[in-house]
Coordinates of C-alpha atoms in Angstrom, one line a residue:
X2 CA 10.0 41.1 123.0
X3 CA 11.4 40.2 119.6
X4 CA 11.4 35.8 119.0
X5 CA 14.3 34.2 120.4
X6 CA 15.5 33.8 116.2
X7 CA 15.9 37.6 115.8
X8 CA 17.4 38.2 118.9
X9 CA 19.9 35.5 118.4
X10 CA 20.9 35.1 115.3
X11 CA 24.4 33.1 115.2
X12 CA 25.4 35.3 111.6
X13 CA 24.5 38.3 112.9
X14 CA 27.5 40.6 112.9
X15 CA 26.9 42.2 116.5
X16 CA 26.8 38.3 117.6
X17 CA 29.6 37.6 115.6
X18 CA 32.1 40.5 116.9
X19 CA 30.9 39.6 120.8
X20 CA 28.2 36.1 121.6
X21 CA 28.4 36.3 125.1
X22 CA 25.7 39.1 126.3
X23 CA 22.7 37.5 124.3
X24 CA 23.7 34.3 124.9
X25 CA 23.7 35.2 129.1
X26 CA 20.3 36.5 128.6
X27 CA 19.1 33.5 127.3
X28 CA 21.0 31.7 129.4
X29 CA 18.9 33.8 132.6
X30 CA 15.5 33.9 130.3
X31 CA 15.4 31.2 128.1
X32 CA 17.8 28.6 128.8
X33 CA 15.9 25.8 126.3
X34 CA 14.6 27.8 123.6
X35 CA 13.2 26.7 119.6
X36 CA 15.1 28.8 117.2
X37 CA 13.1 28.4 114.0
X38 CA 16.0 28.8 111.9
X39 CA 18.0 25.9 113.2
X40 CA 14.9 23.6 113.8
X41 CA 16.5 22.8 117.0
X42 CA 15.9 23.2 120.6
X43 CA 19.1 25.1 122.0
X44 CA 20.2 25.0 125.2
X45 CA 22.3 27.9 127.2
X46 CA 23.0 25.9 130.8
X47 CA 25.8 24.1 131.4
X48 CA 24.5 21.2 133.4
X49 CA 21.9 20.7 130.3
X50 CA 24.5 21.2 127.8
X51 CA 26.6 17.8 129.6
X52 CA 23.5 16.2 130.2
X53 CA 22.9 15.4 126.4
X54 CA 26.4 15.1 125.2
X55 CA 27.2 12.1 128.5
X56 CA 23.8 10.4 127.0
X57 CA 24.2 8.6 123.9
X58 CA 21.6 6.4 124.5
X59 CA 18.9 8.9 124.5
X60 CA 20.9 11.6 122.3
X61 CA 21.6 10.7 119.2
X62 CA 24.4 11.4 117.0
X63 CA 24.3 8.9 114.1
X64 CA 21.2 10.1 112.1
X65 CA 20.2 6.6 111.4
X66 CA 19.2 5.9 114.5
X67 CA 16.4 8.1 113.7
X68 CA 15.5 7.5 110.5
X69 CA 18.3 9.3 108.7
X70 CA 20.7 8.4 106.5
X71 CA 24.4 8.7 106.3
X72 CA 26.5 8.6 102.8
X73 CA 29.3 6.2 103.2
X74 CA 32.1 8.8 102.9
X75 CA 30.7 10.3 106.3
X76 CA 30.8 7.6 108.2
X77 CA 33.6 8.2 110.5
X78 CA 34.2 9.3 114.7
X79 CA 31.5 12.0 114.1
X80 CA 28.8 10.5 113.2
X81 CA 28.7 7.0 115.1
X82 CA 27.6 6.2 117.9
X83 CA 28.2 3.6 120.9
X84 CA 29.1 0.6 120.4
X85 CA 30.1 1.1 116.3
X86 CA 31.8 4.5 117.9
X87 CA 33.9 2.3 120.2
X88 CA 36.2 0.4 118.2
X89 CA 37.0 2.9 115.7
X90 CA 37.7 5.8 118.6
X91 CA 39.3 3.2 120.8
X92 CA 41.9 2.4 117.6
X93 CA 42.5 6.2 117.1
X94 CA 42.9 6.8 120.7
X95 CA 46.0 4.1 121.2
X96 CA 47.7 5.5 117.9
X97 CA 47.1 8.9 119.6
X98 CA 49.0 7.5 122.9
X99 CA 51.5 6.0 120.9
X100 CA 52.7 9.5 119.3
X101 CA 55.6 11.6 120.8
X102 CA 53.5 14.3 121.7
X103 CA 56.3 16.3 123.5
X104 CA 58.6 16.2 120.8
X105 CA 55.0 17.5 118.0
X106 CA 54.9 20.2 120.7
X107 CA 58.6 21.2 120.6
X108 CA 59.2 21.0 116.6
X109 CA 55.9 23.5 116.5
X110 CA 57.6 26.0 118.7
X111 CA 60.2 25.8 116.9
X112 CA 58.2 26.4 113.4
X113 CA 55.9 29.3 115.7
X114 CA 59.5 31.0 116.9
X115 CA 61.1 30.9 113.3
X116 CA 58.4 32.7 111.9
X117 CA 58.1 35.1 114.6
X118 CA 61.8 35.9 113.6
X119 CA 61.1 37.0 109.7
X120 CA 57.8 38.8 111.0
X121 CA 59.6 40.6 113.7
X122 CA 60.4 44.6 112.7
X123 CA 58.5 43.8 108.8
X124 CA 55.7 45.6 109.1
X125 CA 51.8 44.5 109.5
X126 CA 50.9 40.6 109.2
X127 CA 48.0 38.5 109.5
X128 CA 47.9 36.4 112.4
X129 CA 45.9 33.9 110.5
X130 CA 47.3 33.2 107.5
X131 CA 51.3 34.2 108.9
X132 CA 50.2 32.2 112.1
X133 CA 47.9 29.6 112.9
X134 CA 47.3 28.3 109.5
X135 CA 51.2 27.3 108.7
X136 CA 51.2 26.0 112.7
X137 CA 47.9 24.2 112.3
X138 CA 48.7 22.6 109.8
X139 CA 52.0 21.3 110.3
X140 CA 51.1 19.9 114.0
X141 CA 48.6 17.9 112.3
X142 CA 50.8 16.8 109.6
X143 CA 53.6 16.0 112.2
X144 CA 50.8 13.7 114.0
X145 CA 49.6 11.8 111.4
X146 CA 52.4 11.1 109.8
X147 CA 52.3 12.5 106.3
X148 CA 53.8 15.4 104.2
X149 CA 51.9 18.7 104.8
X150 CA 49.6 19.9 101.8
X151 CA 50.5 23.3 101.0
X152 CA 49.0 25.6 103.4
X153 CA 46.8 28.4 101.2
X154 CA 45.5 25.1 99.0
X155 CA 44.7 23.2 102.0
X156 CA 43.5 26.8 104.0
X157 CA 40.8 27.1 100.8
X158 CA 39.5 23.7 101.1
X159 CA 39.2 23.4 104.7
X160 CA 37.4 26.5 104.8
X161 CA 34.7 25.5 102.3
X162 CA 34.2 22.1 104.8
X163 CA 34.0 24.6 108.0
X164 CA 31.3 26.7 106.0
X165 CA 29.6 23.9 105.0
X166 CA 28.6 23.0 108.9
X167 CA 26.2 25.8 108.7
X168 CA 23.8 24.4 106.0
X169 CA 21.1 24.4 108.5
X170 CA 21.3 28.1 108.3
X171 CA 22.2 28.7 104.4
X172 CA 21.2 25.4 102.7
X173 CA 23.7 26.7 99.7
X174 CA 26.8 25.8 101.5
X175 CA 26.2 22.4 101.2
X176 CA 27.0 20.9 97.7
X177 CA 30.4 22.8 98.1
X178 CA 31.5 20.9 101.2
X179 CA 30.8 18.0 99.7
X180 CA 33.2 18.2 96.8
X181 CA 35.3 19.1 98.9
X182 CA 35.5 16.7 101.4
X183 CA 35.8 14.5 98.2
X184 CA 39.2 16.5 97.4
X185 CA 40.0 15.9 100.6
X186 CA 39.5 12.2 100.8
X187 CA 41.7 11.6 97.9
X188 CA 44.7 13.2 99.5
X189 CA 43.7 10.7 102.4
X190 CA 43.5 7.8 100.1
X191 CA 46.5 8.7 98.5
X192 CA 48.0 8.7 102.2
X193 CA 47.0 5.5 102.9
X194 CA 48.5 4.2 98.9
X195 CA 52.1 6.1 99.9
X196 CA 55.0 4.6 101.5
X197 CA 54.7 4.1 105.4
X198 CA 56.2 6.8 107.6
X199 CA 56.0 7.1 111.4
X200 CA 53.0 8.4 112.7
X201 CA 49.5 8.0 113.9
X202 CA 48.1 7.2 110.7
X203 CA 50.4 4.3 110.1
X204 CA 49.7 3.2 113.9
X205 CA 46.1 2.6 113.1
X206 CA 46.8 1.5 109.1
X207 CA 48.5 -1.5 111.1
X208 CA 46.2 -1.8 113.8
X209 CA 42.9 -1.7 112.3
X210 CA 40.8 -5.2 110.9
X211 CA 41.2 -5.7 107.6
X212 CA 37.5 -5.4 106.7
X213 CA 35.7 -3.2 104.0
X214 CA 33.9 -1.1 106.4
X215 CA 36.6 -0.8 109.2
X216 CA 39.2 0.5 106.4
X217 CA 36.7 3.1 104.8
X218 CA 35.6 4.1 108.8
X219 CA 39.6 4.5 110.0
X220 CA 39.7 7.0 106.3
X221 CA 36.8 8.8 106.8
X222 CA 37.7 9.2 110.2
X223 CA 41.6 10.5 108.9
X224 CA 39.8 12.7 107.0
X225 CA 37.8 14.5 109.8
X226 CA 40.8 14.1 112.1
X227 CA 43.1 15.5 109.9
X228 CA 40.1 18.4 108.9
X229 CA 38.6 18.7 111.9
X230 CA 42.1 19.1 113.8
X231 CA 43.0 21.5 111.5
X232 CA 40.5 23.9 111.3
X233 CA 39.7 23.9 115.1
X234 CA 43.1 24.3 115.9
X235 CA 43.6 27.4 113.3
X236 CA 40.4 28.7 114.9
X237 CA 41.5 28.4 118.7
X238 CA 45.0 29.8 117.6
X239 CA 42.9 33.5 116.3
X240 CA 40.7 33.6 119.3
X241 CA 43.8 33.0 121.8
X242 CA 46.1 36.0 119.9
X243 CA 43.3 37.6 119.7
X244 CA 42.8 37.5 123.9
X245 CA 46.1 38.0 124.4
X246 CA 46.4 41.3 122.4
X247 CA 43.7 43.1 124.6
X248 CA 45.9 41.7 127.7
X249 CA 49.6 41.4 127.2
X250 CA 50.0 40.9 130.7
X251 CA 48.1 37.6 131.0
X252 CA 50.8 36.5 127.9
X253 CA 53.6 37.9 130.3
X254 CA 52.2 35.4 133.1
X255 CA 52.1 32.7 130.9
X256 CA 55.9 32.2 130.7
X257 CA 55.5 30.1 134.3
X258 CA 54.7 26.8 133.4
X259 CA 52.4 26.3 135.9
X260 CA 50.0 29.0 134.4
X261 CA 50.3 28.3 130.9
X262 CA 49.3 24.2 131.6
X263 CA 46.0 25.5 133.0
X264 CA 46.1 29.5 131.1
X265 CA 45.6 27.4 127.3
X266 CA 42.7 25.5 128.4
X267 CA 41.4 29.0 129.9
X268 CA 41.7 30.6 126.8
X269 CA 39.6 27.9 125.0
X270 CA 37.0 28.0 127.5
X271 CA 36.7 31.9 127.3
X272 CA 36.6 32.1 123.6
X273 CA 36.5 28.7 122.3
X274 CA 36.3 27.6 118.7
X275 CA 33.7 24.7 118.1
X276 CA 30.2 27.2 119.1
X277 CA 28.2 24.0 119.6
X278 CA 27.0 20.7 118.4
X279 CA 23.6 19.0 117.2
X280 CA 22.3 15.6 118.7
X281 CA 18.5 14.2 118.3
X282 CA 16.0 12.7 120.8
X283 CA 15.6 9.1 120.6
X284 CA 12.5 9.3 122.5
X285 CA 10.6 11.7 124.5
X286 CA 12.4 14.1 127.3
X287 CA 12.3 16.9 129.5
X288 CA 15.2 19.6 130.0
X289 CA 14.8 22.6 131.7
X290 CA 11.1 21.8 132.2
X291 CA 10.3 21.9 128.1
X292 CA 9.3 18.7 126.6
X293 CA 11.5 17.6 123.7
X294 CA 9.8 14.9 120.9
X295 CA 10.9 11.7 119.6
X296 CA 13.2 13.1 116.5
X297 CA 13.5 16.6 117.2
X298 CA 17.1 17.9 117.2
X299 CA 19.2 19.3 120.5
X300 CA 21.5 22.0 120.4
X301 CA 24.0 22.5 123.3
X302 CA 25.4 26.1 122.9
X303 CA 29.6 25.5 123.9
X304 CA 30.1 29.1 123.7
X305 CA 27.1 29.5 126.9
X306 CA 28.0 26.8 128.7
X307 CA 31.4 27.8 129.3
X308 CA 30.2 31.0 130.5
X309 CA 27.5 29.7 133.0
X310 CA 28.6 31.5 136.3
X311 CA 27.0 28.4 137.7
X312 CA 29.3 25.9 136.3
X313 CA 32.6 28.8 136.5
X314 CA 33.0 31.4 139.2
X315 CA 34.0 34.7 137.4
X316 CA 32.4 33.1 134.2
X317 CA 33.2 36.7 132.3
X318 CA 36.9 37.0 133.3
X319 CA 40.1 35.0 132.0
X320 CA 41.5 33.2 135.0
X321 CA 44.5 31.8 134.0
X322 CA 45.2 29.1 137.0
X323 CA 41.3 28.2 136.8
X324 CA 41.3 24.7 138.1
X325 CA 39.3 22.5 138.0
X326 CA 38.4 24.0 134.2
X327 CA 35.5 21.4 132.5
X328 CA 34.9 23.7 129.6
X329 CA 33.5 21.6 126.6
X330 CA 35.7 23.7 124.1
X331 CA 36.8 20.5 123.3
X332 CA 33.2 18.6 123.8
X333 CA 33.0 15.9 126.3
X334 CA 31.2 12.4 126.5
X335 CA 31.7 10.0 123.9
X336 CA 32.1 12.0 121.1
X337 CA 34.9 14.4 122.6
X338 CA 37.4 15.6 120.5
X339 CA 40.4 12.8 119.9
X340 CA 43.0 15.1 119.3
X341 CA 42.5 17.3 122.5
X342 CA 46.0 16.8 124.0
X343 CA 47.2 17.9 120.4
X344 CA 45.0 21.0 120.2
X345 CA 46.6 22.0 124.0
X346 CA 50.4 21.2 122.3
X347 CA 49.7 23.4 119.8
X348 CA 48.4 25.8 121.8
X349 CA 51.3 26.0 124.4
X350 CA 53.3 26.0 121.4
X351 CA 52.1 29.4 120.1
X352 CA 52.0 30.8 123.7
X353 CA 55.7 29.7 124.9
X354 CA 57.1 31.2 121.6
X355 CA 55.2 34.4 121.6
X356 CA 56.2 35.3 125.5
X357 CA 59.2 34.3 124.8
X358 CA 60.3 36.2 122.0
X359 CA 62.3 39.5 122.1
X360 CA 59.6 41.3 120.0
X361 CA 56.1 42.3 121.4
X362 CA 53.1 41.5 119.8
X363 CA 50.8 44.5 118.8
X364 CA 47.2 44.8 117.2
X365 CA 47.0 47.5 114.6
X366 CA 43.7 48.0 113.3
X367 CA 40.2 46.0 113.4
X368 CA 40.5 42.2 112.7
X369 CA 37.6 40.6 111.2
X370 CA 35.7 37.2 112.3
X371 CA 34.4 35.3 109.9
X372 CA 30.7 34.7 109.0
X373 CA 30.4 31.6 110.3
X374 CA 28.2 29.9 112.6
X375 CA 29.5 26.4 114.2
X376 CA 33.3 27.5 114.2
X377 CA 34.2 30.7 115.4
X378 CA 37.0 32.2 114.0
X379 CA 38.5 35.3 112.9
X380 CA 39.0 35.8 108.6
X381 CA 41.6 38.1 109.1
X382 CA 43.7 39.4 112.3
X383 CA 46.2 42.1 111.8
X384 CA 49.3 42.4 114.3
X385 CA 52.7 43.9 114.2
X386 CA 55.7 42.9 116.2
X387 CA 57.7 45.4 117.5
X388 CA 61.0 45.3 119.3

């Protein structure tokens, strides 16, 4: 049998167009595995995938912790851990409660069924760039509080970021991510300079210590939000069309309120965005009877936990009143995604306006994912809608 690196191979473009069959083998086979190219242990089970993201103590995120470094501009929500994690989260998370999320939601349907209109009888569009970029980005705006960078401009640099989370696979990726995270931390600085307007971001600019570190931690940590939201958002708004074009009945369904609260959270779990995430061992362990060393790095695979038929009964199938529904599409533990309950709005955004809207939605020829790794996302989705 071929090694567990050739057989899954995250960039392949068979495992790009469709994860979910490898990933179930290893998941029955080889449910901790070393893939050489990662230089991680990666793990396939659901129950081991929660274990090291609820254990901070033994999991690490921050890299110091074992003997790495972090440059200043990347300390933020991502990289720290409990207690530094704590106060910075805990500041993000009351500006977060603070925020009229129902009225973010309602202004983004709003945007989603506008555009609809002018796309409605024009011809083929891209569900991407017509889509979920524009809506992405302007829920995120809305959120924080500032004026929306314009959305190709903004698409470009975000994009280079999301690449650059797959250095451990092409180690040429990196430089470019870093200029331009610095591109992007200017517009946040320059947010932070600007006159106050309501939002999150002045909730915590009034909320947070005035200390060196705590100011450049709530930035960086604007910065990642602001990235982070976006591009995960943009990504879960492809995959869901992109469900929801191979069944326009489950989209019918979803006009009951009752199924689209628990059908967008279904849709994440079945074809989520965020593929997985790295921690280290603080010390020696076991997981799935394999012994993991002081230092070397843990993978938990989102995209095969939320398909272990042990953790979800008809783990292959969309069931859109699944409930409970603990997918990590989101994460989970400490480090789980702030803007969760913003993702969802956005999401039911899309959703509401698209069953709603007079004209169908239609797929029209092959849509392309792109070749990426840690996000997974499509490049390109053609669509038409038809009346």
């Amino acid at each position: 049998m071929p090694p567990v690196t050739n057989r899954y191979d995250p960039l392949d473009a068979r495992v790009l167009r469709d994860p979910y069959p490898v990933l179930a083998e290893l998941r029955r086979t080889e449910p901790v595995f070393w893939h050489e190219k990662m230089g991680s242990w990666v793990l396939t089970r659901y129950t081991d995938c929660v274990r090291v993201l609820r254990d901070h103590t033994l999991f690490a995120r921050d890299p110091r912790r074992t003997g790495g470094t972090v440059p200043e501009p990347s300390l933020s929500v991502q990289t720290l851990d409990p207690p530094q994690l704590s106060r910075v989260r805990s500041l993000f998370m009351a500006a977060l409660r603070a925020q009229d999320l129902a009225a973010i939601e309602e202004r983004a349907r709003r945007l989603v069924t506008s555009r609809l209109d002018e796309l409605a009888g024009a011809g083929q569009f891209d569900v991407v760039a017509e889509l979920a970029v524009p809506l992405s980005v302007a829920v995120v705006a809305d959120l924080l509080g500032v004026e929306p960078p314009p959305y190709a401009e903004f698409a470009a640099v975000s994009d280079t970021i999301m690449r650059s989370m797959d250095g451990g696979l092409d180690p040429s990726l990196v430089e470019p991510g870093r200029i331009a995270r610095q591109r992007l931390s200017k517009l946040v600085d320059e947010w932070f300079t600007a006159s106050s307007r309501p939002g999150l971001l002045e909730h915590v600019r009034q909320a947070a210590p005035d200390t060196g570190l705590m100011t450049q931690l709530v930035k960086n940590t604007a910065r990642v939000m602001f990235q982070g939201g976006y591009s995960t958002m943009t990504a879960a708004l492809g995959n869901a069309v992109a469900v929801l074009l191979t069944r326009p009945d489950a989209l019918e369904r979803m006009r009951d309120a009752a199924l689209l609260a628990t059908g967008v959270d279904e849709l994440v779990r079945f074809d989520g965005p965020v593929q997985g995430t790295t921690r280290t061992a603080v010390r020696a362990c076991r997981i799935g009877g394999i012994d993991i060393a002081p230092g070397q790095k843990v993978v938990p695979l989102f995209a095969a936990a939320n398909r272990d038929p042990d953790a979800f009964p008809f783990a292959d199938q969309l069931v859109l009143d699944r409930a409970p529904n603990p997918h990590l599409g989101y994460g989970w533990g400490p480090h789980a995604c702030i803007g969760t309950t913003v993702a969802q709005a956005g999401l039911r955004a899309l959703v509401t306006a698209l069953a709603n809207h007079p004209a169908r939605l239609i797929a029209v020829s092959d849509a392309v994912r792109r070749r990426t790794a840690t996000m997974r996302a499509y490049q390109t989705l053609p669509a038409l809608l038809r009346f």
